[in-house]
mmCIF file of C-alpha atoms in Angstrom:
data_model
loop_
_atom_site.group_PDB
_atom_site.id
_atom_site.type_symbol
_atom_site.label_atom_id
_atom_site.label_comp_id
_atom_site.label_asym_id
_atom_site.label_seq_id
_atom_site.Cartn_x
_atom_site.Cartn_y
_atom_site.Cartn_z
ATOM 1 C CA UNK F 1 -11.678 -28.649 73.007
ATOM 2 C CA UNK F 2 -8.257 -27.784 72.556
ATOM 3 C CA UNK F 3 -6.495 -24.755 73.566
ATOM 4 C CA UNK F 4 -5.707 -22.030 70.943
ATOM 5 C CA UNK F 5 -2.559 -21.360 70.064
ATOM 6 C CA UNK F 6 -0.621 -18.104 70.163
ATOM 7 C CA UNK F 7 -1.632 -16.397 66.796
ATOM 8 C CA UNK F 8 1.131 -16.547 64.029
ATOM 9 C CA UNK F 9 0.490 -13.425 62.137
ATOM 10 C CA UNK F 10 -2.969 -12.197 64.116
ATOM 11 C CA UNK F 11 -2.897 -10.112 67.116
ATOM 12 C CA UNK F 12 -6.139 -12.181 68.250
ATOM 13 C CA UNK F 13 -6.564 -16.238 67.689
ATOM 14 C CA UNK F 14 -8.272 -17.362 64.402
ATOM 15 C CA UNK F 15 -11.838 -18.492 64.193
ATOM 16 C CA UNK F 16 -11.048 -22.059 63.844
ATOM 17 C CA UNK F 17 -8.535 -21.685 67.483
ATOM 18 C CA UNK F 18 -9.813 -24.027 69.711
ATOM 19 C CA UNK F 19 -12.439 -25.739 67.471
ATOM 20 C CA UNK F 20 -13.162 -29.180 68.259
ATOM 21 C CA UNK F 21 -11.317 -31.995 66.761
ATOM 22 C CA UNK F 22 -14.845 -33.307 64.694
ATOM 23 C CA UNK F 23 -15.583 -30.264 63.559
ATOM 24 C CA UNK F 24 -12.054 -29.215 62.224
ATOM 25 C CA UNK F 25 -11.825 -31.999 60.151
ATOM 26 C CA UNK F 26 -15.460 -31.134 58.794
ATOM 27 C CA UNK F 27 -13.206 -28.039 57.862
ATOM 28 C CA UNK F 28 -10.448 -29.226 56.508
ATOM 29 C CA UNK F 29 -13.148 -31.636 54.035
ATOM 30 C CA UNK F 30 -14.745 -28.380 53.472
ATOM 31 C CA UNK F 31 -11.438 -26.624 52.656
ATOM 32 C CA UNK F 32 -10.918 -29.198 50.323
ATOM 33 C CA UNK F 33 -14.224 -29.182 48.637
ATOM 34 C CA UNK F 34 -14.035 -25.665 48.164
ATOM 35 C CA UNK F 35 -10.486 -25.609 46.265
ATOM 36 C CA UNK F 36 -11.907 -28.533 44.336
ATOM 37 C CA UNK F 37 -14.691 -26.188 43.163
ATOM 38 C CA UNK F 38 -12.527 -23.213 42.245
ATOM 39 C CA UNK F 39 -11.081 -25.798 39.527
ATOM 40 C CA UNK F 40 -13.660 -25.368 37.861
ATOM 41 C CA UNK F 41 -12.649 -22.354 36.476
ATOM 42 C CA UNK F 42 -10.218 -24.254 34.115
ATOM 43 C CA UNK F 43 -13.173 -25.189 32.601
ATOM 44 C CA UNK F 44 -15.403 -22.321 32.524
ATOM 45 C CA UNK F 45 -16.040 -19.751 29.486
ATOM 46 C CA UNK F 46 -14.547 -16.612 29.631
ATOM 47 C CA UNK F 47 -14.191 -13.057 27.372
ATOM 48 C CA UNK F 48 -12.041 -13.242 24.214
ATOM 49 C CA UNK F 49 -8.220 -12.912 24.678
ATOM 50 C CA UNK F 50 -7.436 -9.300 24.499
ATOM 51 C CA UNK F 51 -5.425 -8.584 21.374
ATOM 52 C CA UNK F 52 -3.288 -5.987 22.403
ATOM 53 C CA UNK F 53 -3.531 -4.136 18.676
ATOM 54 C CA UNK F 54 -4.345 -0.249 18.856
ATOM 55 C CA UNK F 55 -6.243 -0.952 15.718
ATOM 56 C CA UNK F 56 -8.594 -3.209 17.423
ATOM 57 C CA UNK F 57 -9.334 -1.478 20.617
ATOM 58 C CA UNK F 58 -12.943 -0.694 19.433
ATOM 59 C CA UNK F 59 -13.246 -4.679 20.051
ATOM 60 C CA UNK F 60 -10.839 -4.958 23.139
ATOM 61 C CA UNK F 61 -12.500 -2.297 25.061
ATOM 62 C CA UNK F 62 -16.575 -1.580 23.153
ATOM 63 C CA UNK F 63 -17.935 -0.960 26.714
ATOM 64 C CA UNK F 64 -15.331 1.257 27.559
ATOM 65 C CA UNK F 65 -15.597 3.173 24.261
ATOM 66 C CA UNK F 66 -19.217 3.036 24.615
ATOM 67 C CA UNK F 67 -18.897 4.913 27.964
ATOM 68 C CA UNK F 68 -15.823 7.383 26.089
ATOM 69 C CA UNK F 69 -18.283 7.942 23.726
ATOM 70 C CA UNK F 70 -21.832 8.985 25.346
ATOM 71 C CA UNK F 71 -19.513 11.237 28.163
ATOM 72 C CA UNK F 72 -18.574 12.908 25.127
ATOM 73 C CA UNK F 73 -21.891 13.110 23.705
ATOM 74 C CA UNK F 74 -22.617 14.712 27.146
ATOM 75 C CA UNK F 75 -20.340 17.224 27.365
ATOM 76 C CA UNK F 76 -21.000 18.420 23.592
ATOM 77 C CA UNK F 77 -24.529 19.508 25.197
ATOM 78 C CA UNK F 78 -26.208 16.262 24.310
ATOM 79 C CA UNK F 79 -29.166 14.991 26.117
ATOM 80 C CA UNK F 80 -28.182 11.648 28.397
ATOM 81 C CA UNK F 81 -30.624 9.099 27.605
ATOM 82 C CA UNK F 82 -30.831 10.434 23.641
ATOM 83 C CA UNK F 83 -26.757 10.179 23.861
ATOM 84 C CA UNK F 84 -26.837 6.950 25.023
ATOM 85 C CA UNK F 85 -29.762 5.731 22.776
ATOM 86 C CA UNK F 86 -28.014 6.311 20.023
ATOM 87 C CA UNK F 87 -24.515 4.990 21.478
ATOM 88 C CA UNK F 88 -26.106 1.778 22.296
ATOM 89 C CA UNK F 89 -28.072 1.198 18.644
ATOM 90 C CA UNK F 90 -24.142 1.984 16.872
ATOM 91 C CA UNK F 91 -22.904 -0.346 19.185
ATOM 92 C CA UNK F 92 -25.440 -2.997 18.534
ATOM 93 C CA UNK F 93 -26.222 -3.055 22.133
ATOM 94 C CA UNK F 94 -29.705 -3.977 23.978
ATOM 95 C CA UNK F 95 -31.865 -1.013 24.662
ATOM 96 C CA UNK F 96 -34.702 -3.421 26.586
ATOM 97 C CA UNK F 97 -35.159 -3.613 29.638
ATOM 98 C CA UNK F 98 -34.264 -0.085 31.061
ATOM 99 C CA UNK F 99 -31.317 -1.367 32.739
ATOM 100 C CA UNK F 100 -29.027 -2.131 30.147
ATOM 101 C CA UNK F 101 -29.375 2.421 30.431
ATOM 102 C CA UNK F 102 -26.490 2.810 33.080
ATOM 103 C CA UNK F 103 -27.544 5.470 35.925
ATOM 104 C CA UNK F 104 -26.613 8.871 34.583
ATOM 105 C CA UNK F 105 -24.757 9.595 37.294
ATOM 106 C CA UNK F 106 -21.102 8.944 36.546
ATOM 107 C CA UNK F 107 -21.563 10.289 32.768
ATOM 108 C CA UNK F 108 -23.075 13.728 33.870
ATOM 109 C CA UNK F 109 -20.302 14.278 36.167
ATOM 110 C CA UNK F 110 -17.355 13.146 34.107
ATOM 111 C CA UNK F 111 -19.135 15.367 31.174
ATOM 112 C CA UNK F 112 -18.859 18.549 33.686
ATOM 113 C CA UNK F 113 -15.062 17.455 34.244
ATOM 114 C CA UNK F 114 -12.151 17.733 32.057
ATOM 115 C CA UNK F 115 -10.481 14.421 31.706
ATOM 116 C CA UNK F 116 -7.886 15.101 33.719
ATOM 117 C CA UNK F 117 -9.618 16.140 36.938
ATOM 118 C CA UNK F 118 -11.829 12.849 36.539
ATOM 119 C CA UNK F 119 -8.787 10.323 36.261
ATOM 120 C CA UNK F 120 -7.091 12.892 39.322
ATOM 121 C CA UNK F 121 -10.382 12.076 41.160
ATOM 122 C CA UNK F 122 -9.807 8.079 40.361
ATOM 123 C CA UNK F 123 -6.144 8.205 42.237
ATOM 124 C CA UNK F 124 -7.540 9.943 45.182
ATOM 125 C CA UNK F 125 -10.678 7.901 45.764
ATOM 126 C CA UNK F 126 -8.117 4.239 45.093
ATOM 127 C CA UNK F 127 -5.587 6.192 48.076
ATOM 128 C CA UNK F 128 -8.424 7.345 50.195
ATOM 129 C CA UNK F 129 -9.584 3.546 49.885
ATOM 130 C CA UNK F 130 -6.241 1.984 50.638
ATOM 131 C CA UNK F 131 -5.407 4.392 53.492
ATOM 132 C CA UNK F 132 -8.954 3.355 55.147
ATOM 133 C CA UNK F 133 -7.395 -0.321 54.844
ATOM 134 C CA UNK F 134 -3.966 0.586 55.892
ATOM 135 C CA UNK F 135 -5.928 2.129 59.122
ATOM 136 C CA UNK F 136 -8.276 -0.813 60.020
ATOM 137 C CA UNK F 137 -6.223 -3.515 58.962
ATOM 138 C CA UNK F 138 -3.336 -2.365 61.001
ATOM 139 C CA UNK F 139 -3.968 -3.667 64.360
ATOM 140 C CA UNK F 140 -5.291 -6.818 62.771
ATOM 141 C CA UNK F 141 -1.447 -7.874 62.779
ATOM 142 C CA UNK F 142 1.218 -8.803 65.158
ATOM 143 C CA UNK F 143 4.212 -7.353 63.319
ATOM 144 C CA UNK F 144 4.995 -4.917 60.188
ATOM 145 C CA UNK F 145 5.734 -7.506 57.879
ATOM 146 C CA UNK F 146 2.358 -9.703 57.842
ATOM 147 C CA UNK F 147 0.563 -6.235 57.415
ATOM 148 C CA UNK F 148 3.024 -5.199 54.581
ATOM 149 C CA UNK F 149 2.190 -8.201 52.998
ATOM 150 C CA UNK F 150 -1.578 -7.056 53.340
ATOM 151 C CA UNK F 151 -1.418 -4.013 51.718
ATOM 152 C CA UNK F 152 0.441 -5.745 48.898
ATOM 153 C CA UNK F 153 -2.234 -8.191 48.612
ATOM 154 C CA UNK F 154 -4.871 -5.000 48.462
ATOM 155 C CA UNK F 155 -2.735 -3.654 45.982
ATOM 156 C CA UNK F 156 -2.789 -6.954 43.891
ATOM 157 C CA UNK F 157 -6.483 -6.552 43.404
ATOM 158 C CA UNK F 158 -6.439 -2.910 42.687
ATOM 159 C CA UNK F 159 -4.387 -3.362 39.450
ATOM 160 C CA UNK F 160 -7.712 -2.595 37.608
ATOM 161 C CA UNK F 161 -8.533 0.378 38.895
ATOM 162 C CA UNK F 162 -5.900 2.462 38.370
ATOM 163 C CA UNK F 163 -5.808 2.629 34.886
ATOM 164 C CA UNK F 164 -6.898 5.423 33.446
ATOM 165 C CA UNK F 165 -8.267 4.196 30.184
ATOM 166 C CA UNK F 166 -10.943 2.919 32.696
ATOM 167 C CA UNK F 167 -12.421 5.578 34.305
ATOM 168 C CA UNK F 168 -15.099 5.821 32.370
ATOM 169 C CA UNK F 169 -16.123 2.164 33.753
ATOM 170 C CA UNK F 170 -18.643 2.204 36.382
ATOM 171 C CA UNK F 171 -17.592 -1.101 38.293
ATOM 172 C CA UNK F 172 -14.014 0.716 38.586
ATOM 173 C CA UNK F 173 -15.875 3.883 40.425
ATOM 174 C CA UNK F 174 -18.675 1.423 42.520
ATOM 175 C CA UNK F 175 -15.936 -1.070 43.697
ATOM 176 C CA UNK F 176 -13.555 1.401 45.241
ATOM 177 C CA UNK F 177 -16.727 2.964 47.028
ATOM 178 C CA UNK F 178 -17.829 -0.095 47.887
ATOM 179 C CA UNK F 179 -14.093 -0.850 49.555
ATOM 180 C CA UNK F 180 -13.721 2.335 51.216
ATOM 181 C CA UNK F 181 -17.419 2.051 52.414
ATOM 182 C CA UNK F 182 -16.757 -1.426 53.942
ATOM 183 C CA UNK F 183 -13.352 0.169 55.629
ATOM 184 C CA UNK F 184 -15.158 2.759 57.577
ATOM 185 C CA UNK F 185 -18.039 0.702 59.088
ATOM 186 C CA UNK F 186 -17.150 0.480 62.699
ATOM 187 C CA UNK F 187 -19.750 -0.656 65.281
ATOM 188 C CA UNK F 188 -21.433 2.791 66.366
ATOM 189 C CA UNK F 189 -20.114 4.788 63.194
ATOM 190 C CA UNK F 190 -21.981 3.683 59.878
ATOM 191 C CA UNK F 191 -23.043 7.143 58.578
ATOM 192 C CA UNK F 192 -19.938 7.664 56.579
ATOM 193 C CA UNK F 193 -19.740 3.975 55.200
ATOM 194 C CA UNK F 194 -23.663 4.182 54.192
ATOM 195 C CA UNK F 195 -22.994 7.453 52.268
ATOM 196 C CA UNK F 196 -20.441 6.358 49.975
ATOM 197 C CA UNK F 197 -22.518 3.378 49.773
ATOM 198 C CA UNK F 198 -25.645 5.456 48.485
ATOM 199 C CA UNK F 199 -22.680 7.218 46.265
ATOM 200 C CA UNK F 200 -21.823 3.311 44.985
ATOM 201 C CA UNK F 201 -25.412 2.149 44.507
ATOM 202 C CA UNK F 202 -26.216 5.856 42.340
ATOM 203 C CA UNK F 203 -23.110 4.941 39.877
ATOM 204 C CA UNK F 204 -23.841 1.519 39.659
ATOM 205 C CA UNK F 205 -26.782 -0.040 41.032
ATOM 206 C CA UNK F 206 -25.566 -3.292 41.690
ATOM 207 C CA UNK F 207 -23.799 -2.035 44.527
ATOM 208 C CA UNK F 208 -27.457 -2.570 46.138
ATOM 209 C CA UNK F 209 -26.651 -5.624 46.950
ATOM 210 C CA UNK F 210 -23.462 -4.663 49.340
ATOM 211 C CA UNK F 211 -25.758 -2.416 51.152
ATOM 212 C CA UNK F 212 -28.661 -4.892 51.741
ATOM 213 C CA UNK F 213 -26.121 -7.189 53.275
ATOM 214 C CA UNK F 214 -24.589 -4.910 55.595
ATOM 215 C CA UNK F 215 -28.591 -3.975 56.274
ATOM 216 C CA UNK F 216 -29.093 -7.175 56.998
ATOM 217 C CA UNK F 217 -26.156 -7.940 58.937
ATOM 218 C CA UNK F 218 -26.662 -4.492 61.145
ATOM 219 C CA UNK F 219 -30.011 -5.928 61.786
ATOM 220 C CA UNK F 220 -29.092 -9.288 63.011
ATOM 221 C CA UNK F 221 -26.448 -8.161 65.245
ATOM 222 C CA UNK F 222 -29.274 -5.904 66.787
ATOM 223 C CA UNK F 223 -28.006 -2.434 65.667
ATOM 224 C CA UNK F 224 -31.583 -1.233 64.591
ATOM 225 C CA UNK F 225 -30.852 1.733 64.033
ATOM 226 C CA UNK F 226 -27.688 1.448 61.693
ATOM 227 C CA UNK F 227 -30.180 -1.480 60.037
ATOM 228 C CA UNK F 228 -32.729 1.577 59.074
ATOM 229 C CA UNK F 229 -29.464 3.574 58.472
ATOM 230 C CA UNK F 230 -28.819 1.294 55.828
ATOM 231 C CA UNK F 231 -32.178 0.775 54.264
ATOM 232 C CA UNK F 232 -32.697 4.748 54.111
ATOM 233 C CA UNK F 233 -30.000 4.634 51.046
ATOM 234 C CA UNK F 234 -32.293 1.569 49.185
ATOM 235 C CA UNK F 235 -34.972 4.215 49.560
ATOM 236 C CA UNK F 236 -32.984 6.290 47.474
ATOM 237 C CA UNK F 237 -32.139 4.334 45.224
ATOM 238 C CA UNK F 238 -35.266 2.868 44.798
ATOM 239 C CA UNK F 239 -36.743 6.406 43.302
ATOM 240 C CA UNK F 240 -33.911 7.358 41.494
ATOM 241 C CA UNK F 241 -34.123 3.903 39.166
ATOM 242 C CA UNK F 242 -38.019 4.759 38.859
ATOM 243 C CA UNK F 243 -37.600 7.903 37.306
ATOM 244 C CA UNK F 244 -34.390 6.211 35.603
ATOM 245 C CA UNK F 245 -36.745 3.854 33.944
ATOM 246 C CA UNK F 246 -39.335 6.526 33.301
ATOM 247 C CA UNK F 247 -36.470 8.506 31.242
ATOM 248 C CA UNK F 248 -35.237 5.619 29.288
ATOM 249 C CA UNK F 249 -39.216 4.885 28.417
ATOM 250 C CA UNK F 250 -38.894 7.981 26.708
ATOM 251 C CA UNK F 251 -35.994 7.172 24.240
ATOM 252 C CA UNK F 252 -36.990 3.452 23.443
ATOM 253 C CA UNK F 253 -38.186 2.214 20.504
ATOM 254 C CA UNK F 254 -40.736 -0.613 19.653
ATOM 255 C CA UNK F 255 -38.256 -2.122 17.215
ATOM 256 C CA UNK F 256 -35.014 -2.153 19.579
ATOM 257 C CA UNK F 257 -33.480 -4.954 20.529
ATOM 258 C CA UNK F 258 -33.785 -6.490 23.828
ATOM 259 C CA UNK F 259 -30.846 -7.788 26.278
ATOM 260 C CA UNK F 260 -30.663 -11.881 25.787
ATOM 261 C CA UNK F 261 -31.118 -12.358 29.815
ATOM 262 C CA UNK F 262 -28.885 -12.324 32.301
ATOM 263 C CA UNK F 263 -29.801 -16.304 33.689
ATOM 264 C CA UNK F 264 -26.126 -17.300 32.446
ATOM 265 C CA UNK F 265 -25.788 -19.780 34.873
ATOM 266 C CA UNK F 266 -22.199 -20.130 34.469
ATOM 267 C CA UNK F 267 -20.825 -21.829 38.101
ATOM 268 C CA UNK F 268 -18.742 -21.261 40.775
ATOM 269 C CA UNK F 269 -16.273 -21.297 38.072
ATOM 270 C CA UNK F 270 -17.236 -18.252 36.854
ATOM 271 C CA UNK F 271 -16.970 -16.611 39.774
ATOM 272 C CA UNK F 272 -13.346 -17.744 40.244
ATOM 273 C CA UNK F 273 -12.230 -16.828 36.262
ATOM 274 C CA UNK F 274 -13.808 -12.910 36.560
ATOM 275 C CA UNK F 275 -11.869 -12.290 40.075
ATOM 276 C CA UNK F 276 -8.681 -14.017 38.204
ATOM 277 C CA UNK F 277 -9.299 -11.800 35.375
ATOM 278 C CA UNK F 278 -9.961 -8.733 37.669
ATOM 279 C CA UNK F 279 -6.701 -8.978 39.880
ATOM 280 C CA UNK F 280 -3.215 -9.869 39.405
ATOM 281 C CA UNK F 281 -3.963 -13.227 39.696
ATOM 282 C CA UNK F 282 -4.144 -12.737 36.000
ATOM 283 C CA UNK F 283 -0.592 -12.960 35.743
ATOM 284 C CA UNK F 284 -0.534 -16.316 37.556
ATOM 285 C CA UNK F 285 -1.049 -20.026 36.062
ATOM 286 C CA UNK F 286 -4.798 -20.511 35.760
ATOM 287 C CA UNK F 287 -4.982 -23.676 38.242
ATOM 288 C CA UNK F 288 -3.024 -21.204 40.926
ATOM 289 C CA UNK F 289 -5.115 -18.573 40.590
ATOM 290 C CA UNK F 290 -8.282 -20.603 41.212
ATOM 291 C CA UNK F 291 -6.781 -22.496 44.363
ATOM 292 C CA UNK F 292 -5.391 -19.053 45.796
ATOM 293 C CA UNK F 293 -9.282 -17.310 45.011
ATOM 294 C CA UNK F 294 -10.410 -20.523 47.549
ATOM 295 C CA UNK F 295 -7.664 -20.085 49.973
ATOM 296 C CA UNK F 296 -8.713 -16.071 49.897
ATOM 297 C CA UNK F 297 -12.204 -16.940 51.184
ATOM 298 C CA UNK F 298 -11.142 -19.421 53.647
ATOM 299 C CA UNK F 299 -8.838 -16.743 55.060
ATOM 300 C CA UNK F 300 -11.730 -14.101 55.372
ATOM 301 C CA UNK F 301 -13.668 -16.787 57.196
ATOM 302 C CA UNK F 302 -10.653 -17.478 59.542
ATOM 303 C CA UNK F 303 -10.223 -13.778 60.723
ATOM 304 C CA UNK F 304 -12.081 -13.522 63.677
ATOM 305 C CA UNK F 305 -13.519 -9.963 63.059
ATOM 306 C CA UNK F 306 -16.902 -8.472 62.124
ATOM 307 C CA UNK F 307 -15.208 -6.760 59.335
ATOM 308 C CA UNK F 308 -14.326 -10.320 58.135
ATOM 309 C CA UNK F 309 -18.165 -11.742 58.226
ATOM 310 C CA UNK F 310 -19.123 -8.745 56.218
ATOM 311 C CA UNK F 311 -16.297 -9.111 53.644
ATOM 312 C CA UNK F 312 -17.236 -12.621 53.515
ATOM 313 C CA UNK F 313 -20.804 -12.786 52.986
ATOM 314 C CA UNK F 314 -20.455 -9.331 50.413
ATOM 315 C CA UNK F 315 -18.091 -12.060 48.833
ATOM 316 C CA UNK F 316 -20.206 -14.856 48.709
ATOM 317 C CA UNK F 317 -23.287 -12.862 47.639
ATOM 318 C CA UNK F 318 -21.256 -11.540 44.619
ATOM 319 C CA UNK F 319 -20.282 -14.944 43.864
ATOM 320 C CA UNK F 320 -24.077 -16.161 43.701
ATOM 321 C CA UNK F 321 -24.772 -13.363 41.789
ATOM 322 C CA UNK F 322 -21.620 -14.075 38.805
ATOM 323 C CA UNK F 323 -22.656 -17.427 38.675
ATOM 324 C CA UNK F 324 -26.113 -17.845 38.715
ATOM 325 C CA UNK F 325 -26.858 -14.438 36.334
ATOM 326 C CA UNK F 326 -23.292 -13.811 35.055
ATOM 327 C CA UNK F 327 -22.506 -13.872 31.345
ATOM 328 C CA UNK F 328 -19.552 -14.019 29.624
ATOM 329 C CA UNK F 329 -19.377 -10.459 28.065
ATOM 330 C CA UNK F 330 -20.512 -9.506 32.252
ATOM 331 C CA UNK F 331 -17.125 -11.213 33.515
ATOM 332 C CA UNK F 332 -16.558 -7.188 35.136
ATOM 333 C CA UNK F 333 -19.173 -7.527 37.502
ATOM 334 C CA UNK F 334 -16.376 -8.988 39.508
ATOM 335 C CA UNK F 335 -14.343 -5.572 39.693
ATOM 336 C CA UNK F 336 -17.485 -4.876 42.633
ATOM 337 C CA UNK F 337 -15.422 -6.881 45.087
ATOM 338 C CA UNK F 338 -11.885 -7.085 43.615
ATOM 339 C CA UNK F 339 -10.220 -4.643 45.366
ATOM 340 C CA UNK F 340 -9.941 -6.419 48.638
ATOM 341 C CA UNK F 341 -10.701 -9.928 48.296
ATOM 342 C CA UNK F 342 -6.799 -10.979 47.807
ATOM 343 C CA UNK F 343 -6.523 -9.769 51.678
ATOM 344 C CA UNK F 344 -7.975 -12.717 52.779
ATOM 345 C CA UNK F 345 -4.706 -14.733 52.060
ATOM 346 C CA UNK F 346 -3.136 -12.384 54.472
ATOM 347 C CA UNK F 347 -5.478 -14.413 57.702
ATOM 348 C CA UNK F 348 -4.360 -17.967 55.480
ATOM 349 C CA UNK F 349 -1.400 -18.614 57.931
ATOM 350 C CA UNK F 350 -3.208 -18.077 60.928
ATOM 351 C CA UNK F 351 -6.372 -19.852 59.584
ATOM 352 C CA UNK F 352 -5.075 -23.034 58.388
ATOM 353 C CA UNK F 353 -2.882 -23.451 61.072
ATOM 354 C CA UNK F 354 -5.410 -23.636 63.896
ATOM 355 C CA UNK F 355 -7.630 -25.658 61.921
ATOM 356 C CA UNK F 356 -4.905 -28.441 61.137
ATOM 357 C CA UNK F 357 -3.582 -28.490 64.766
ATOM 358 C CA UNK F 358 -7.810 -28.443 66.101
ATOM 359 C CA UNK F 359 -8.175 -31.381 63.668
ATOM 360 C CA UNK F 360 -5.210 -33.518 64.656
ATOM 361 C CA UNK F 361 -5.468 -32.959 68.101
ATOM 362 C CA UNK F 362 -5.828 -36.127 70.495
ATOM 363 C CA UNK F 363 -4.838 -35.271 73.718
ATOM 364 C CA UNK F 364 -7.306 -37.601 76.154
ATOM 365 C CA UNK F 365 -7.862 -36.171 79.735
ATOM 366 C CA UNK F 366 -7.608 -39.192 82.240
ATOM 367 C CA UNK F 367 -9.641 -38.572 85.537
ATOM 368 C CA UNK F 368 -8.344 -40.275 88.393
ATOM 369 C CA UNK F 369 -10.902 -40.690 91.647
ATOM 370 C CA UNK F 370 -9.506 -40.065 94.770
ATOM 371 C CA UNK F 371 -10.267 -41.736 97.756
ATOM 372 C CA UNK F 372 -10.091 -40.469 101.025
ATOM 373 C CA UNK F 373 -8.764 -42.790 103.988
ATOM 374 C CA UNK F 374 -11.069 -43.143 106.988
#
C-alpha cells in the first residue's frame, strides 16, 4: 500500500490516499465509466427551450403560474383543495392519483403572507443555508482560497433559488431545507437537521427520501437512537399524506383525468441534463457540463467525511429516482439536491490526485535476510 500524500487542498488525506495500486486503477476505469455515462445527457430529452417572451410566460413557467394562481385563490378566502381543483382542470393538469395535489403546506402559508415577506423569507432560508456550509465546510480546507472556491461552487448551484419569480415552487423551498438540514447533522446533534427535514418532507414530500437515507445511514453506523430520530418525522409524514389523500378524495371527479405515470425511464442521462438545467452549469457547453456533474460525484466520494457519504448516497438516490421515474415536464425534481452538489468539485484536486499516484505506484520492497556469523 502506498503512503498518502500530504493533502493538496484537504486538511485530512482523500479517500482514495493510500489505496492499493489494483484497486486504484479499478478507480480510475470506474472514473472513466462514469464520465462516459454522464454523456449521455447529449442525448437525452429534455423541457422545451424557454422562450424568453413576456407574452408566453403562461407556457415558460404553467407550474409556476399554477402555484401563483391557487396561492391567490387561497388568500381570496378560497378553499385549498377546491382552489387547486379547479387550477389544475384550467390548466389541463392530472387530478388522479392524489399526488399530483401538492401538500397544502407551502400555499396556506404563502396565502397568510404578503408577497414580499414570503420572497424576504426565501433570502434568509438560501443565507441561513449557505452560512451552515460556510461553517462545516470550513475546516474541510487547508487554506482560504480552496474554501472560497467552495462557496462559489455552492453558489453555482443556488442560481435557482434565488429568484423570486420562484417562490411559489416547492422544490425551491424543499431543496434549501434539505441543504441546510444536511449542514447541521453532526454525530450526536440530529434534532435540528431532522426538523427542517420534517419541514422539507411537509412542503414537498419527496424530500422523504433524504430522510430515509440519513435513517438508514444513522442506523448502520449504530446511532439508534438518531435512526428512530429520523423515522419519527416519516411518522409524520405518513398521516399528514393520509388525510392529504382523504381531502383530495373529496374534490375529485369520476371524469378527471389521470397523471400518464411517472415510469419515464429516462437514464442516467437524465439525471445529468436536470442538474445541468438546475445550476449554472446551464451556462456551460452541454458535453462540459455532463463531465463536470461526473467529476462532482467522484469528488463527494473522495472527501473522506461522513458528511460526504451522506451527500453522496442523497445524490445517488436522487439520481435513481430522475431516471428511473423522471419525466421530461419533472426535469425540477433535480432542484432537491442542486444546491450543493457542485461542491463536490471542490474535493476533485485532492481526489484524483491520490487515486492517479495509488494507481501508478510501483515501488517493490526488497527483503534482504541477514545472517548472523557464528
Amino acid at each position: 500500500m502506498a503512503r498518502p500524500l500530504a493533502p493538496l487542498w484537504l486538511t485530512a488525506p482523500s479517500r482514495f490516499a493510500g489505496t492499493k495500486p489494483a484497486l486504484a486503477r479499478v478507480g480510475l476505469a470506474l472514473l472513466a465509466l462514469l464520465l462516459a455515462a454522464t454523456l449521455t445527457a447529449l442525448a437525452s430529452p429534455g423541457p422545451p427551450p424557454v422562450s424568453h417572451d413576456p407574452a408566453q410566460r403562461a407556457d415558460d413557467q404553467a407550474d409556476v403560474v399554477l402555484y401563483e394562481s391557487i396561492v391567490s385563490g387561497v388568500r381570496a378566502g378560497g378553499n385549498y383543495y377546491t382552489v387547486t381543483a379547479d387550477a389544475l382542470r384550467a390548466g389541463n393538469y392530472p387530478l388522479k392519483p392524489f399526488v399530483t395535489f401538492r401538500l397544502p403546506t407551502l400555499a396556506m402559508v404563502q396565502a397568510a403572507l404578503p408577497s414580499e415577506v414570503t420572497v424576504l423569507l426565501l433570502y434568509i432560508l438560501a443565507a441561513a443555508m449557505m452560512l451552515a456550509w460556510f461553517i462545516r465546510l470550513r475546516p474541510a480546507f487547508v487554506r482560504a482560497p480552496p474554501l472560497f472556491i467552495a462557496l462559489v461552487l455552492l453558489a453555482a448551484g443556488m442560481v435557482v433559488f434565488v429568484q423570486p419569480e420562484l417562490a411559489h415552487f416547492h422544490e425551491v423551498w424543499a431543496g434549501l431545507l434539505v441543504a441546510l438540514s444536511l449542514a447541521l447533522r453532526k454525530p450526536g446533534r440530529w434534532i435540528e437537521a431532522a426538523a427542517f427535514g420534517l419541514i422539507a418532507m411537509l412542503i414537498r414530500e419527496t424530500a422523504a427520501l433524504y430522510v430515509a437515507i440519513m435513517a438508514i445511514l444513522a442506523f448502520a453506523e449504530g446511532h439508534r437512537r438518531e435512526a428512530l430520530g429520523w423515522c419519527l418525522p416519516v411518522v409524520v409524514l405518513a398521516i399528514v399524506v393520509a388525510l392529504h389523500a382523504h381531502a383530495v378524495g373529496q374534490v375529485v371527479r369520476p371524469l378527471d383525468p389521470a397523471s400518464p405515470g411517472w415510469a419515464g425511464m429516462l437514464g442516467f442521462g437524465f439525471f445529468v441534463k436536470t442538474i445541468t438545467l438546475s445550476t449554472a452549469l446551464n451556462l456551460a457547453p452541454a458535453w462540459l457540463a455532463a463531465l463536470l456533474v461526473g467529476l462532482t460525484l467522484f469528488g463527494w466520494a473522495a472527501w473522506n467525511d461522513a458528511l460526504a457519504l451522506r451527500a453522496l448516497a442523497i445524490f445517488c438516490t436522487y439520481a435513481a429516482l430522475l431516471g428511473l421515474f423522471g419525466r421530461v415536464d419533472t426535469f425540477y425534481w433535480g432542484l432537491m439536491i442542486a444546491p450543493t452538489i457542485l461542491v463536490g468539485l471542490a474535493f476533485v484536486p485532492d481526489g484524483l490526485r491520490d487515486l492517479i499516484s495509488a494507481a501508478i505506484d510501483r515501488r517493490k520492497i526488497t527483503v534482504t535476510r541477514l545472517t548472523r556469523g557464528s
